[in-house]
Structure formats: C-alpha cells, structure tokens
mmCIF file of C-alpha atoms in Angstrom:
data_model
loop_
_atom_site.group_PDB
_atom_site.id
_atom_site.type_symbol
_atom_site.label_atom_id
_atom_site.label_comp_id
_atom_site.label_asym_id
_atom_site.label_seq_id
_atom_site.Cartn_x
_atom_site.Cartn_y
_atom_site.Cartn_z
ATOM 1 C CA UNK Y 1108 126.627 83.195 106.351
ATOM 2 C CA UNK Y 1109 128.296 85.509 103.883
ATOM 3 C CA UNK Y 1110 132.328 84.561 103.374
ATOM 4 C CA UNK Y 1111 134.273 87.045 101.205
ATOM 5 C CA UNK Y 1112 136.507 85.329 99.265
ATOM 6 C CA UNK Y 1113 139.823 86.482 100.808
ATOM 7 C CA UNK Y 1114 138.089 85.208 104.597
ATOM 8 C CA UNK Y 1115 138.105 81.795 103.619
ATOM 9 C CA UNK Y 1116 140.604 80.747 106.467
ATOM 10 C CA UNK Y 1117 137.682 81.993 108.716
ATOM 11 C CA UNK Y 1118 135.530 79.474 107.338
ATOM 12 C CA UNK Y 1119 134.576 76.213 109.871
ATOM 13 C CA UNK Y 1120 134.577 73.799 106.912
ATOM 14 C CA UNK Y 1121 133.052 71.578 110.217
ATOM 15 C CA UNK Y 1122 129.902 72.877 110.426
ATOM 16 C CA UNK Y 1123 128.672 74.457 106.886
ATOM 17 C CA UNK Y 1124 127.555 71.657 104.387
ATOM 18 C CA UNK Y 1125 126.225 73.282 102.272
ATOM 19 C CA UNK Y 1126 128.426 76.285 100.391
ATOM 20 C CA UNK Y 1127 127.309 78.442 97.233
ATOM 21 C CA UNK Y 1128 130.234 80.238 95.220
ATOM 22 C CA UNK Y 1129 128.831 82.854 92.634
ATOM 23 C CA UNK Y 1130 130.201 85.282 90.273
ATOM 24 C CA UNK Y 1131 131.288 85.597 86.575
ATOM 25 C CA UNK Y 1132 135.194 84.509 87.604
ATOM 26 C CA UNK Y 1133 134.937 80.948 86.801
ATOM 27 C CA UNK Y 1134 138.833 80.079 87.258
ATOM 28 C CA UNK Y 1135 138.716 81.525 90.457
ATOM 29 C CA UNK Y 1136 135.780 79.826 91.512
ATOM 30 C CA UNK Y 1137 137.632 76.309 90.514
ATOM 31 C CA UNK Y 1138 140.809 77.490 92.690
ATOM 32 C CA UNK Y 1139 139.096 78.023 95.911
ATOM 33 C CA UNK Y 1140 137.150 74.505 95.096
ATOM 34 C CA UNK Y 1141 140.351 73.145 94.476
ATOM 35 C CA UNK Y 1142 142.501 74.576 96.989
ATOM 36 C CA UNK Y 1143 140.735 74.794 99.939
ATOM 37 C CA UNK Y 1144 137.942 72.261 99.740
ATOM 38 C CA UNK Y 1145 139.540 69.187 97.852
ATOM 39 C CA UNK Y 1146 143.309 69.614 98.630
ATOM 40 C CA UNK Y 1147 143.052 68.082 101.602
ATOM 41 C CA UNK Y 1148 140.393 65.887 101.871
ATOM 42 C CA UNK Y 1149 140.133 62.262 101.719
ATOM 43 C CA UNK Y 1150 136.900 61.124 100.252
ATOM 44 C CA UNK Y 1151 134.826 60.801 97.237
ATOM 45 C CA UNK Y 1152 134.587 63.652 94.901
ATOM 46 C CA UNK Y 1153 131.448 63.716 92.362
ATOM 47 C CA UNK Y 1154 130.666 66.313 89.711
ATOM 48 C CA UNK Y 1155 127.065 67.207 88.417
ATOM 49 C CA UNK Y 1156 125.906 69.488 86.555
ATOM 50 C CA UNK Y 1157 122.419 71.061 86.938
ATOM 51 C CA UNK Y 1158 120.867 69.849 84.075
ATOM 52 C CA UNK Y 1159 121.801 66.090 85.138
ATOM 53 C CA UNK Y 1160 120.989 66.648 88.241
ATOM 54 C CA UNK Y 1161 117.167 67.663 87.470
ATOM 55 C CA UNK Y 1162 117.017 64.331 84.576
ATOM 56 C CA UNK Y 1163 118.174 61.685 87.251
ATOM 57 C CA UNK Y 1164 116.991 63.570 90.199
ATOM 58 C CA UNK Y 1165 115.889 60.233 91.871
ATOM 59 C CA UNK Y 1166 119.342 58.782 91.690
ATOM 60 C CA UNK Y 1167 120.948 61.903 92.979
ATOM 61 C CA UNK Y 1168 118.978 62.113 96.023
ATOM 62 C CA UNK Y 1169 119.738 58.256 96.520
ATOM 63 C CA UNK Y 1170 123.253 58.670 95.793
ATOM 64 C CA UNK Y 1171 123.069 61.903 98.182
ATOM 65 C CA UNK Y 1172 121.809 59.845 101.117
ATOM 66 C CA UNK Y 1173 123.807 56.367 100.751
ATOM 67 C CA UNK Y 1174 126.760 55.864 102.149
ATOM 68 C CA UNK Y 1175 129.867 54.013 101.309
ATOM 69 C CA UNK Y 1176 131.713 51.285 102.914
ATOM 70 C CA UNK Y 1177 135.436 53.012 101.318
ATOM 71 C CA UNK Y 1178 135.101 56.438 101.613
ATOM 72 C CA UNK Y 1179 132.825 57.942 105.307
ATOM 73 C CA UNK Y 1180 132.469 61.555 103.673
ATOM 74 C CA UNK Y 1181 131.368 63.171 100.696
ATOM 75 C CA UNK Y 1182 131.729 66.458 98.363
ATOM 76 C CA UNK Y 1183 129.179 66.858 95.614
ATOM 77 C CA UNK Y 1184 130.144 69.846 93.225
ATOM 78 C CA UNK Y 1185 127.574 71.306 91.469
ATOM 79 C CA UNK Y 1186 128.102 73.569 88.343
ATOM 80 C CA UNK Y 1187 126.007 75.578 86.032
ATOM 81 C CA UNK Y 1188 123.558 76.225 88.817
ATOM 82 C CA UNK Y 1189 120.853 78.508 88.253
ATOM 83 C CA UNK Y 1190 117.919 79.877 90.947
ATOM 84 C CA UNK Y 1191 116.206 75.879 89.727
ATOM 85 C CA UNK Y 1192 118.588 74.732 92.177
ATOM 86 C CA UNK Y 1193 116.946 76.096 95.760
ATOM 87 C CA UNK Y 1194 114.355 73.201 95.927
ATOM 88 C CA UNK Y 1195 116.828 71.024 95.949
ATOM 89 C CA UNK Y 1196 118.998 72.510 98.046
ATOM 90 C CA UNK Y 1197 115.373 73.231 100.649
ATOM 91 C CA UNK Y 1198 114.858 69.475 100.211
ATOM 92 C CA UNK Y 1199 118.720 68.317 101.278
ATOM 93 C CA UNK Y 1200 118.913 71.173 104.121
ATOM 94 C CA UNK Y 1201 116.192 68.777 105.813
ATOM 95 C CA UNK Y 1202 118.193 66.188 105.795
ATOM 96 C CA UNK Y 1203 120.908 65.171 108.146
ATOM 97 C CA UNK Y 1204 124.093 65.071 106.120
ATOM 98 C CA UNK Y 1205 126.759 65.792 108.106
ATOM 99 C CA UNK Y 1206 129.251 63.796 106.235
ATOM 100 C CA UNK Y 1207 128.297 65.594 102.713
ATOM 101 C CA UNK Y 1208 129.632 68.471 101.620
ATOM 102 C CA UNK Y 1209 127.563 70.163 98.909
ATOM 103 C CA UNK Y 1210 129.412 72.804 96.594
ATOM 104 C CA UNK Y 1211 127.316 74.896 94.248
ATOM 105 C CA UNK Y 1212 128.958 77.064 91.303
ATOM 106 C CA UNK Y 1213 126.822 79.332 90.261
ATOM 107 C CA UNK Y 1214 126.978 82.083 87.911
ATOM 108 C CA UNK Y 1215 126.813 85.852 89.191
ATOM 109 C CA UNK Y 1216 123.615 86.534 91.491
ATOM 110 C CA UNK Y 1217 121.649 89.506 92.151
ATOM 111 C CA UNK Y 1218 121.122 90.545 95.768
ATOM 112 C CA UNK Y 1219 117.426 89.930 95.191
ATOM 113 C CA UNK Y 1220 118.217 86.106 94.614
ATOM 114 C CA UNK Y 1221 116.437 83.865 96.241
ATOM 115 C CA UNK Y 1222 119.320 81.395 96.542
ATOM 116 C CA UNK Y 1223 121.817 83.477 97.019
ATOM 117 C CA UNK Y 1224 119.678 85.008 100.343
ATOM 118 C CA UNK Y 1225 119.117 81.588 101.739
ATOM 119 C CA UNK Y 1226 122.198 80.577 101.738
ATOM 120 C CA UNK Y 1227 123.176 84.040 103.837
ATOM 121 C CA UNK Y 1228 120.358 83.677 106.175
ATOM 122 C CA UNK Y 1229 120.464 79.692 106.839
ATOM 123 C CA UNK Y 1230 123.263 77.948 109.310
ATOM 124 C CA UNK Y 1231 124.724 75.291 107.788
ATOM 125 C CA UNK Y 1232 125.252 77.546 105.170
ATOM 126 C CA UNK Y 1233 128.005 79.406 103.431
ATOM 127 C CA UNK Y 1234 127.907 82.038 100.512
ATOM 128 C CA UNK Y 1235 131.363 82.776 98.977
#
C-alpha cells in the first residue's frame, strides 16, 4: 500500500505491521515516527540499526517473536536500512505478529527497488 506522506490520517495503523518510510528528509522521517506512531502508544519502543541487526540476527528474531509480561505490543524501528533488509522483512511477513509494529527508515529508493515494491504490493504493508 503506497501512503503519501500528507495521507497519513488515512492510514489503519490496525492492520499494517509492517511500514517502510524512504527518502533523503531524515528529520521528517523522525517526525512522522514520532508523531504519529509513538505519541500515542503504550508499549515498548526498540531501536536497531541494520548493521546490528544482521551481527545478532538470532537474537533479533528471538526478541521479535517473545513476548513480554509488561508491555502486550511492540514497535521495532529500524534505521539505516538498505535493499539487505527484504529477507528479513520476507522472513517476519510469515510470521504472525500482530502485536509488532515494524518501522523501517530507509534512505531514498528507486522505483525499481525491490523493497520498496514489496512493501506496495503486500497487505500488511505500508510504504510512506
């Protein structure tokens, strides 16, 4: 599903899990982040970056799929995100995670992009 930035309020933050922001505007990117998927929520927040994710990818899956007894849901931001990242992202859409979001910051994608096309084709799927 594509999501233009200024649609956002059309957005079912409900039923997409998984969302990919891209583009060069970095402080924007951390606004909509901040402002419409963390202002309100009441959860855990965890930051990784590509690069850790890939060295401890073990623990991140395990981390991914455990739950907590304190906090029921879940955002995972991802940053520095490069096209390395859709065989992950394959691997978790498998999974049934409905009480983890996953937010991927990516730099600016061509429309060729593998990841950026999955995420507009798939349904639990959002590309800002």
């Amino acid at each position: 599903m594509i999501i233009k930035s200024f649609e956002l309020k059309k957005l079912d933050k409900s039923k997409i899990n998984l969302i990919l922001l891209y583009g060069e505007n970095e402080g924007f990117k951390h606004s909509i982040i901040k402002d419409f998927f963390i202002k309100e929520f009441k959860g855990e927040i965890q930051r990784y970056e590509e690069d850790d994710v890939f060295t401890n990818y073990n623990e991140f899956i395990s981390n991914l799929l455990n739950k907590s007894f304190f906090n029921d849901k879940k955002i995972l931001i991802l940053s520095r995100t490069s096209e390395k990242i859709l065989k992950l992202v394959e691997e978790i859409i498998t999974k049934d995670l409905s009480d983890v979001k996953i937010i991927i910051n990516s730099k600016s994608l061509d429309k060729k992009s593998k990841l950026r096309s999955f995420f507009e084709k798939k349904d639990k799927c959002a590309c800002i």
